[in-house]
Amino acid sequence: MCYACAMKLEAMLDEVGRRALREALDLTEDAPALLRPTQDARFGDYQLNAAMALAKKLKRPPRELAGALAERLQGEPAIASAEVAGPGFVNLTLDDTWLAARLGEDLRDHDADGVPPVAKPETIVVDFSSPNIAKQMHVGHLRSTILGDAVVRLLRQVGHHVIGDNHLGDWGTQFGLLIVGMREWGDEAKLESEPVDELERVYKLARARAKEDEDFAESARAELAKLQTGDAANLALWERFVAATRHTLDAIYARLGVTFDEWLGESAYHELLPGVVKTLEERGLAREDQGALCVFWGELADAPPKLKKQKEPFIVRKRDGAFLYSTTDIATILVRRDRFEADRSIYVVGSPQALHFQQLFALAKMLDVDMRLEHVGFGAILGDDGKVLRTRDGKAVRLSDLLDEAEERSLKRIEEARAEGVLRIPEEDVAAAAHAIGIGAVKYADLSQNRLSDYRFDWDRMISFKGNAGPYLQYNYARVRSIFRKAELDMQRFEAELRLDEALERVLARRLARFGDVVHRAAEQAEPHLVAEHLYELARGYSAFYKEHTILGAEGATRASRLALTALTGRQLKRGLGLLGVDVIERM
Ligand code: ARG
């Protein structure tokens, strides 16, 4: 009876609905079933909205169409009842026996816990983190880093070939300033011992001086030009700056558990830029204006209407011959297409850069690039005052300081909870747990938000064993582990027949059955918060069940079935948290 094994639940129900629709209404062509999960369990589990959409076209009352559809669905093994509701919806309630069998299949899916692979795997480049060299990583890069990492994990989970690329800002105007600045104020010893601090200090001085002193600014530009045309001395300095920053970055990524497949910074595309600019000119997409080479959207017939009104041009070469961020990004697209043969390229970059990407993608299209290009934007992290998060003295918060604080606070909370007897983390595991809980809390707080909104950074809510927070989910996972330790069974391998006799078991089963759909939707829409939401609801559903019913105290088939529900819960928590880059803890 397994017509659904390798299929997501919603896809399968959708197909059932579609077939019933065609047969019930004698349609000659397929019409979408318009399946949605219901918001309120009183209206069943899923809803088909097709009748409403078809009524106009078929010139028949929607309720009548819905009635025919509902009737046709009687006897479907997956569906216990199909009822017409409201002006013409069909509410579906899943059949418990069918659902139990379906979850049994997920239980046996040891490799993917019921998340099927996509039918057509694609090659996808995810451009994320991408900080600028010679600067400390600030909290602004935190979101790109952890969101991007989650997007990579999600897309990989559903079977795509994913290339995570750190597009470092390692070739911009800052290097001209750094080179002249180092000559003027540089401290060799500090460049060795605390390279990034030293580079930042010098950069600030140089930038301030360049604002007031035109000769200084001019010499910075000249040094940049020398660097970009291959001057050996400047290249050697540049390499030192890059290596020093790389070192600091590596330490942060290791702490966050984030890795990349490629580190193709802006400098990697340097040699391609003259060719890119030439192509743009030849194709009539860019023209000179006061010495600079620009794309004027209003002058291009094929430009998207939204950009045509854009007065400011998209500059691809400055008056002094220097190329820009935008030029590099065009070259990058071509490389991703030609060298990586990517079907899609995803940019996880803050929403303030939306216009840059709109212009970039429009230009790529006019260059006949047929790769799906997507900007995955995100909002800001705010402090208590509702403004972008800063330190008390108004400076940008350093990522490394923030992570230190996360681990310190988590350690404190753990010690308190151990003293109260709420947590039972063994002494020797406390340090590792403080790391997993602290870093996990920061990541979860970020990833559980809709990425487009700004959110307020709140330590107390974030490091909490209650409510929608990372530690609460880690705690729920550890509880599952503890049950399996007591039962002396292997959670990952446990198999049993499921039976859904109790109301709370039926609620929990419905939540568990959604996992595959949730992961796919989150991957497709680059929305990790959908996974977070699922895990939180799952943990709540499981807790309610756990409070009401004994698991290890039950007998025979009931005990086995409850252990199966527990195993599925644990496995989804583990896999789901893993998709968010949050580590689980075995004992808490
Ligand atoms: N380095 C840039 C910044 O810090 C982000 C780069 C994003 N990636 C890209 N291909 N433009 O703002």
XYZ file of C-alpha atoms and ligand atoms in Angstrom:
600
model
C 0.000 0.000 0.000
C 3.032 2.200 -0.096
C 2.177 4.633 -2.880
C 3.901 7.381 -1.004
C 7.183 6.095 0.381
C 9.613 8.417 -1.310
C 7.216 11.307 -1.542
C 6.565 14.233 0.694
C 3.222 14.033 2.437
C 1.797 17.181 0.874
C 2.871 16.174 -2.618
C 1.174 12.853 -2.151
C -2.068 14.328 -0.802
C -1.990 16.874 -3.555
C -1.823 14.105 -6.102
C -4.679 12.233 -4.485
C -6.696 15.459 -4.520
C -5.872 16.191 -8.125
C -6.876 12.732 -9.283
C -10.131 12.882 -7.362
C -10.813 16.299 -8.834
C -10.339 15.105 -12.378
C -12.535 12.076 -11.875
C -15.243 13.772 -9.833
C -15.682 16.679 -12.202
C -14.867 14.930 -15.483
C -12.119 17.424 -16.185
C -10.219 16.980 -19.406
C -7.093 18.619 -18.053
C -5.465 18.615 -14.648
C -6.398 21.378 -12.253
C -4.419 22.123 -9.076
C -5.911 20.708 -5.893
C -4.719 23.718 -3.878
C -3.795 21.786 -0.767
C -2.990 23.681 2.450
C -2.360 22.529 5.999
C -5.235 23.808 8.159
C -4.468 26.364 10.840
C -6.980 24.943 13.283
C -7.210 21.234 14.048
C -11.007 21.479 14.350
C -11.099 21.785 10.574
C -9.145 18.609 9.968
C -5.506 18.348 8.970
C -5.438 19.664 5.428
C -7.752 21.632 3.216
C -8.410 21.494 -0.523
C -9.372 24.827 -2.032
C -9.745 23.700 -5.640
C -13.531 23.908 -5.798
C -13.494 27.615 -5.035
C -11.010 28.267 -7.803
C -12.847 26.125 -10.375
C -16.382 27.377 -9.713
C -16.083 30.398 -11.940
C -14.505 28.511 -14.778
C -17.001 25.662 -14.706
C -19.947 27.958 -13.957
C -21.106 25.726 -11.125
C -21.617 26.582 -7.446
C -18.430 25.943 -5.437
C -20.212 23.950 -2.730
C -21.565 21.580 -5.324
C -18.090 21.002 -6.763
C -16.680 20.558 -3.284
C -19.397 17.995 -2.547
C -18.503 15.946 -5.597
C -14.821 16.117 -4.728
C -15.413 15.120 -1.100
C -17.490 12.166 -2.185
C -14.850 10.990 -4.573
C -12.290 11.066 -1.749
C -14.254 8.610 0.403
C -12.377 5.374 0.659
C -8.944 6.863 -0.032
C -6.635 4.977 2.332
C -4.899 8.174 3.518
C -8.104 9.997 4.271
C -10.475 9.273 7.134
C -12.928 11.972 6.219
C -13.396 14.652 3.589
C -15.998 17.248 4.472
C -17.341 20.284 2.701
C -16.965 23.416 4.769
C -17.679 27.119 4.395
C -18.315 28.414 0.896
C -16.622 25.398 -0.739
C -13.548 24.105 1.040
C -12.933 20.411 1.527
C -11.461 19.597 4.930
C -9.382 16.442 5.068
C -8.668 14.411 8.162
C -5.885 11.878 7.880
C -6.606 8.259 8.605
C -4.845 7.201 11.805
C -3.981 3.696 10.650
C -2.567 5.047 7.438
C -0.676 7.762 9.305
C 0.800 5.229 11.724
C 2.025 3.107 8.807
C 3.498 6.156 7.146
C 5.417 7.128 10.288
C 6.628 3.541 10.459
C 8.285 4.144 7.095
C 9.966 7.280 8.429
C 11.180 5.235 11.370
C 12.832 2.781 8.994
C 14.360 5.596 6.926
C 17.581 5.584 8.921
C 19.463 7.812 6.503
C 17.065 10.707 6.107
C 14.375 10.425 8.807
C 11.609 10.792 6.255
C 13.011 13.699 4.253
C 12.972 12.511 0.633
C 15.414 13.858 -1.962
C 14.293 16.282 -4.665
C 13.435 14.783 -8.026
C 15.904 17.010 -9.874
C 19.066 17.827 -7.969
C 20.679 21.106 -8.960
C 24.117 22.610 -8.571
C 23.750 25.622 -6.311
C 26.353 28.145 -5.204
C 25.582 29.772 -1.855
C 27.541 32.997 -1.366
C 27.592 33.768 2.345
C 29.465 35.377 5.222
C 31.801 37.235 2.830
C 33.340 39.735 5.253
C 35.847 42.384 4.263
C 39.510 41.720 4.859
C 41.468 43.755 7.380
C 38.413 44.358 9.498
C 37.094 42.554 12.522
C 34.009 40.496 11.908
C 31.110 42.370 13.425
C 27.661 41.195 14.354
C 26.445 42.259 10.928
C 28.312 39.295 9.482
C 26.807 36.963 12.045
C 23.477 36.733 10.263
C 24.969 36.096 6.859
C 27.235 33.436 8.326
C 24.683 31.443 10.262
C 21.817 31.947 7.832
C 24.021 31.022 4.904
C 25.299 27.954 6.705
C 21.735 26.822 7.437
C 20.729 27.384 3.806
C 23.672 25.255 2.671
C 22.726 22.474 5.076
C 19.066 22.562 4.068
C 19.742 22.446 0.340
C 22.207 19.626 0.824
C 19.748 17.689 2.939
C 17.204 17.628 0.122
C 19.810 16.355 -2.308
C 21.223 19.340 -4.152
C 24.881 19.693 -5.001
C 25.837 22.768 -2.985
C 28.984 24.884 -3.124
C 29.360 27.218 -0.165
C 31.517 30.160 -1.197
C 33.029 32.845 1.009
C 33.219 35.836 -1.330
C 35.721 37.776 0.761
C 36.046 41.504 0.263
C 39.764 41.287 -0.376
C 40.385 43.625 -3.293
C 38.712 46.954 -2.615
C 39.748 50.548 -2.048
C 40.652 49.805 1.569
C 43.964 48.353 0.418
C 45.260 51.610 -1.037
C 44.566 53.252 2.304
C 46.088 50.379 4.242
C 49.287 50.403 2.231
C 49.958 54.125 2.682
C 48.634 53.951 6.240
C 50.988 51.155 7.219
C 53.934 53.161 5.925
C 52.867 56.191 7.918
C 51.677 54.700 11.218
C 52.231 50.958 11.060
C 53.619 49.040 14.019
C 55.442 45.952 12.755
C 55.371 44.143 16.068
C 51.632 44.661 16.474
C 51.009 43.548 12.925
C 52.558 40.259 14.009
C 50.853 39.864 17.365
C 47.403 41.382 16.813
C 47.143 41.840 13.083
C 43.470 42.656 12.733
C 43.466 45.231 15.539
C 46.495 46.861 14.013
C 45.001 46.903 10.519
C 41.806 48.391 11.841
C 43.639 51.078 13.760
C 45.698 52.042 10.734
C 42.721 51.913 8.406
C 40.770 54.354 10.566
C 43.637 56.806 10.678
C 44.170 56.557 6.933
C 40.530 57.005 6.109
C 40.288 60.095 8.294
C 43.413 61.608 6.767
C 42.250 60.902 3.206
C 39.096 62.892 3.855
C 41.042 66.036 4.662
C 44.202 65.621 2.676
C 43.773 65.285 -1.083
C 47.453 64.404 -1.671
C 47.183 61.569 0.799
C 44.000 60.315 -0.862
C 45.696 60.537 -4.228
C 48.672 58.471 -3.090
C 46.314 55.846 -1.648
C 44.629 55.575 -5.038
C 48.015 55.318 -6.728
C 49.092 52.486 -4.408
C 45.835 50.688 -5.068
C 46.409 50.974 -8.814
C 49.959 49.641 -8.335
C 48.636 46.711 -6.328
C 46.015 45.945 -8.911
C 48.532 46.012 -11.734
C 50.814 43.568 -9.968
C 53.416 45.639 -8.096
C 55.481 43.088 -6.160
C 56.009 45.095 -2.958
C 52.342 46.001 -2.656
C 51.261 42.465 -3.433
C 53.497 41.162 -0.660
C 51.924 43.587 1.817
C 48.447 42.686 0.634
C 49.179 39.008 1.127
C 50.220 39.703 4.695
C 47.008 41.600 5.386
C 44.931 38.799 3.908
C 46.748 36.001 5.705
C 46.468 37.765 9.043
C 42.741 38.325 8.662
C 42.202 34.802 7.415
C 43.680 33.539 10.614
C 41.197 35.457 12.753
C 38.316 34.458 10.516
C 39.250 30.793 10.706
C 39.074 30.935 14.483
C 35.564 32.401 14.402
C 34.282 29.908 11.832
C 35.717 27.035 13.861
C 33.845 28.260 16.924
C 30.648 28.544 14.946
C 31.155 25.192 13.242
C 30.830 26.796 9.814
C 32.783 25.618 6.779
C 33.084 26.656 3.146
C 33.842 24.741 -0.021
C 35.420 27.738 -1.717
C 37.065 30.954 -0.609
C 36.902 32.848 -3.854
C 37.251 36.433 -2.753
C 36.974 39.469 -4.966
C 40.678 39.223 -5.833
C 40.102 35.866 -7.539
C 38.218 37.603 -10.350
C 40.611 40.445 -10.848
C 42.001 39.372 -14.199
C 38.572 38.903 -15.713
C 37.390 42.440 -15.072
C 38.701 44.190 -18.207
C 36.993 41.533 -20.333
C 33.718 41.936 -18.475
C 33.734 45.654 -19.004
C 34.563 45.221 -22.670
C 31.631 42.871 -23.175
C 29.277 45.320 -21.500
C 30.480 48.071 -23.810
C 30.258 45.940 -26.942
C 26.777 44.821 -26.108
C 25.751 48.426 -25.701
C 24.844 47.900 -22.067
C 27.365 50.343 -20.606
C 28.663 53.672 -21.898
C 31.098 56.319 -20.782
C 30.000 59.245 -18.707
C 32.519 61.788 -17.390
C 35.248 59.192 -17.804
C 33.432 56.477 -15.881
C 31.790 53.481 -17.509
C 28.147 53.198 -16.483
C 24.942 51.317 -17.110
C 22.087 53.809 -17.485
C 18.907 51.850 -16.944
C 16.653 54.433 -18.522
C 18.496 54.054 -21.821
C 18.122 50.283 -22.091
C 15.022 48.999 -23.845
C 15.258 45.569 -22.196
C 15.796 46.847 -18.670
C 13.163 45.802 -16.138
C 10.549 48.554 -15.704
C 11.380 48.926 -12.038
C 14.965 49.856 -12.837
C 14.157 52.114 -15.767
C 13.148 54.857 -13.363
C 16.446 54.493 -11.539
C 18.406 57.735 -12.086
C 21.724 56.652 -10.560
C 23.731 54.549 -13.014
C 25.320 51.195 -12.156
C 29.014 52.034 -12.364
C 31.342 49.294 -13.580
C 34.579 51.255 -13.972
C 35.554 54.448 -12.219
C 37.093 57.477 -13.812
C 40.554 56.502 -12.589
C 40.209 53.074 -14.229
C 39.468 51.188 -10.995
C 36.871 48.441 -11.076
C 34.199 48.062 -8.436
C 32.304 45.644 -6.283
C 29.697 45.446 -9.046
C 32.231 44.614 -11.765
C 33.593 41.766 -9.685
C 30.100 40.484 -9.049
C 29.393 40.272 -12.780
C 32.598 38.291 -13.341
C 31.648 36.053 -10.413
C 28.336 35.145 -12.019
C 30.075 34.157 -15.247
C 32.553 31.967 -13.359
C 29.789 30.295 -11.388
C 28.042 29.504 -14.626
C 31.065 28.364 -16.632
C 33.321 26.770 -14.063
C 30.856 25.441 -11.530
C 28.042 24.876 -14.027
C 25.665 26.212 -11.410
C 21.931 26.152 -11.984
C 21.391 28.617 -9.189
C 23.363 31.163 -7.246
C 22.120 32.389 -3.884
C 23.466 35.501 -2.151
C 22.970 35.668 1.587
C 23.563 39.370 2.114
C 21.773 42.004 4.219
C 18.686 43.658 2.763
C 20.347 47.087 2.396
C 22.123 45.625 -0.648
C 18.837 44.731 -2.369
C 19.224 47.372 -5.068
C 22.748 46.224 -5.883
C 21.474 42.696 -6.501
C 18.453 43.838 -8.489
C 20.782 45.667 -10.836
C 23.301 42.857 -10.952
C 20.675 40.230 -11.765
C 19.078 42.417 -14.421
C 22.425 42.902 -16.077
C 23.167 39.170 -15.960
C 19.874 38.494 -17.673
C 20.734 40.978 -20.410
C 24.007 39.086 -20.821
C 21.883 35.965 -21.462
C 22.887 34.237 -18.231
C 20.125 31.764 -17.554
C 21.013 30.836 -14.007
C 18.504 31.391 -11.206
C 19.913 34.282 -9.193
C 18.450 34.930 -5.776
C 19.164 37.510 -3.132
C 18.404 36.064 0.285
C 18.243 39.272 2.278
C 17.897 39.757 6.005
C 17.176 42.447 8.571
C 19.335 43.878 11.324
C 20.105 42.739 14.869
C 18.879 45.396 17.267
C 19.915 46.347 20.779
C 17.656 47.212 23.704
C 17.185 50.710 22.379
C 15.675 49.367 19.158
C 18.678 50.552 17.155
C 21.338 48.436 15.469
C 23.166 46.498 18.198
C 26.229 48.336 19.562
C 28.455 48.144 22.593
C 27.730 50.441 25.525
C 30.218 52.981 24.232
C 28.574 52.989 20.828
C 31.028 50.771 18.952
C 30.120 47.907 16.663
C 29.993 44.644 18.607
C 32.771 42.274 17.733
C 31.657 38.828 16.873
C 34.348 37.198 18.989
C 33.299 39.205 22.075
C 29.691 38.297 21.491
C 30.513 34.600 21.296
C 32.622 34.871 24.471
C 29.685 36.391 26.272
C 27.323 33.709 24.940
C 29.508 30.969 26.371
C 30.020 32.753 29.687
C 26.325 33.349 30.151
C 25.473 29.822 29.173
C 27.984 28.464 31.671
C 26.396 30.588 34.385
C 22.891 29.405 33.530
C 24.070 25.801 33.524
C 25.674 26.152 36.950
C 22.508 27.735 38.351
C 20.291 25.058 36.864
C 22.563 22.321 38.173
C 22.470 23.846 41.648
C 18.674 23.934 41.480
C 18.685 20.317 40.372
C 16.933 21.196 37.100
C 19.826 20.061 34.929
C 21.895 16.954 35.406
C 24.858 17.588 33.174
C 27.822 15.561 34.497
C 30.716 17.741 35.706
C 33.063 16.573 32.969
C 30.568 17.578 30.258
C 29.868 21.085 31.532
C 32.423 22.921 29.395
C 31.310 21.249 26.172
C 27.676 21.852 27.071
C 28.355 25.535 27.770
C 29.774 25.823 24.274
C 26.921 23.922 22.591
C 24.257 25.807 24.528
C 25.825 29.259 24.212
C 26.593 29.117 20.509
C 23.414 27.156 19.802
C 21.326 29.776 21.603
C 22.768 32.608 19.523
C 22.221 30.700 16.294
C 18.740 29.545 17.173
C 17.615 33.015 18.251
C 18.646 34.288 14.866
C 17.374 31.434 12.728
C 13.996 31.207 14.438
C 13.136 34.709 13.207
C 11.708 35.399 9.817
C 14.965 36.470 8.214
C 13.560 39.616 6.639
C 12.605 41.154 9.970
C 14.934 42.951 12.329
C 15.104 41.352 15.743
C 16.074 42.410 19.213
C 19.039 40.683 20.759
C 17.909 39.423 24.164
C 20.285 37.242 26.158
C 17.728 36.100 28.722
C 15.199 34.912 26.199
C 17.876 33.324 24.064
C 19.591 31.268 26.778
C 16.508 29.690 28.244
C 15.373 26.187 28.972
C 11.775 27.249 28.459
C 9.965 28.714 25.465
C 11.072 29.030 21.877
C 14.837 28.927 22.455
C 17.727 26.696 21.467
C 18.414 25.310 24.970
C 14.769 24.257 25.348
C 15.057 22.123 22.221
C 18.418 20.720 23.269
C 16.824 19.831 26.594
C 13.966 18.036 24.861
C 16.421 16.067 22.786
C 18.412 15.064 25.869
C 15.200 13.881 27.498
C 14.551 11.544 24.586
C 18.094 10.236 24.899
C 17.619 9.620 28.568
C 14.456 7.607 27.925
C 16.331 5.398 25.489
C 19.234 4.990 27.885
C 16.847 3.815 30.558
C 15.160 1.452 28.114
C 18.582 0.254 26.970
C 17.571 0.678 23.362
C 19.127 2.428 20.369
C 17.065 5.507 19.472
C 18.433 5.709 15.949
C 17.674 2.079 15.096
C 14.503 1.520 17.064
C 11.635 -0.002 15.077
C 8.117 -0.872 16.127
C 4.581 -0.750 14.910
C 2.870 2.525 15.719
C -0.646 2.832 17.066
C -2.345 6.132 17.648
C -4.847 5.416 20.402
C -4.658 8.592 22.453
C -5.586 12.084 21.380
C -2.136 13.457 22.282
C -0.508 10.687 20.267
C -2.584 11.638 17.267
C -1.617 15.295 17.590
C 2.057 14.415 17.918
C 1.891 12.035 14.952
C 0.479 14.764 12.729
C 3.292 17.079 13.657
C 5.899 14.370 13.019
C 4.395 13.624 9.607
C 5.067 17.184 8.448
C 8.827 17.118 8.844
C 9.683 16.280 5.226
C 7.444 19.006 3.875
C 8.817 21.560 6.293
C 12.438 20.816 5.404
C 11.708 21.034 1.691
C 9.839 24.294 2.030
C 12.571 25.784 4.214
C 15.223 24.744 1.680
C 13.337 26.027 -1.316
C 12.476 29.374 0.256
C 15.730 29.748 2.182
C 13.691 30.060 5.362
C 15.300 28.168 8.234
C 12.740 29.646 10.638
C 10.214 27.148 9.257
C 12.363 24.337 10.631
C 12.722 26.148 13.966
C 8.954 26.566 14.165
C 8.430 22.886 13.461
C 10.927 21.815 16.114
C 9.386 24.066 18.720
C 5.878 22.779 18.010
C 7.244 19.244 18.004
C 8.911 19.716 21.393
C 5.697 21.151 22.805
C 3.613 18.360 21.342
C 5.971 15.785 22.723
C 6.076 17.396 26.172
C 2.295 17.420 26.381
C 2.209 13.746 25.469
C 5.045 12.911 27.880
C 3.323 14.642 30.802
C 0.065 12.812 30.240
C 1.195 9.295 29.350
C 3.804 6.959 30.669
C 6.215 5.574 28.106
C 8.511 3.153 29.858
C 5.737 2.215 32.270
C 3.413 1.127 29.480
C 3.163 -2.487 28.373
C 3.687 -4.467 25.199
C 2.611 -2.911 21.934
C 1.657 0.389 23.584
C 5.102 0.770 25.103
C 6.755 -0.058 21.785
C 4.569 2.393 19.915
C 5.248 5.181 22.406
C 8.942 4.503 22.147
C 8.606 4.755 18.373
C 6.970 8.188 18.697
C 9.737 9.170 21.091
C 12.447 7.968 18.708
C 10.959 9.908 15.807
C 10.780 13.015 17.980
C 14.414 12.645 19.012
C 15.580 12.019 15.489
C 13.736 15.022 14.084
C 15.064 17.246 16.871
C 18.586 16.081 16.163
C 18.370 16.359 12.400
C 16.420 19.597 12.522
C 18.832 21.264 14.952
C 21.670 19.950 12.801
C 20.133 21.690 9.793
C 20.255 24.909 11.798
C 23.872 24.228 12.725
C 22.949 23.731 16.404
C 24.676 20.885 18.258
C 22.702 18.498 20.409
C 23.689 17.392 23.912
C 23.310 13.792 25.021
C 22.794 14.382 28.747
C 21.310 17.438 30.395
N 31.832 41.850 1.303
C 30.473 42.294 1.184
C 30.075 43.059 2.454
O 30.642 42.834 3.520
C 29.487 41.183 0.966
C 29.694 40.372 -0.293
C 28.497 39.578 -0.675
N 28.667 38.797 -1.867
C 28.669 39.248 -3.112
N 28.887 38.411 -4.088
N 28.429 40.501 -3.368
O 29.168 43.867 2.378
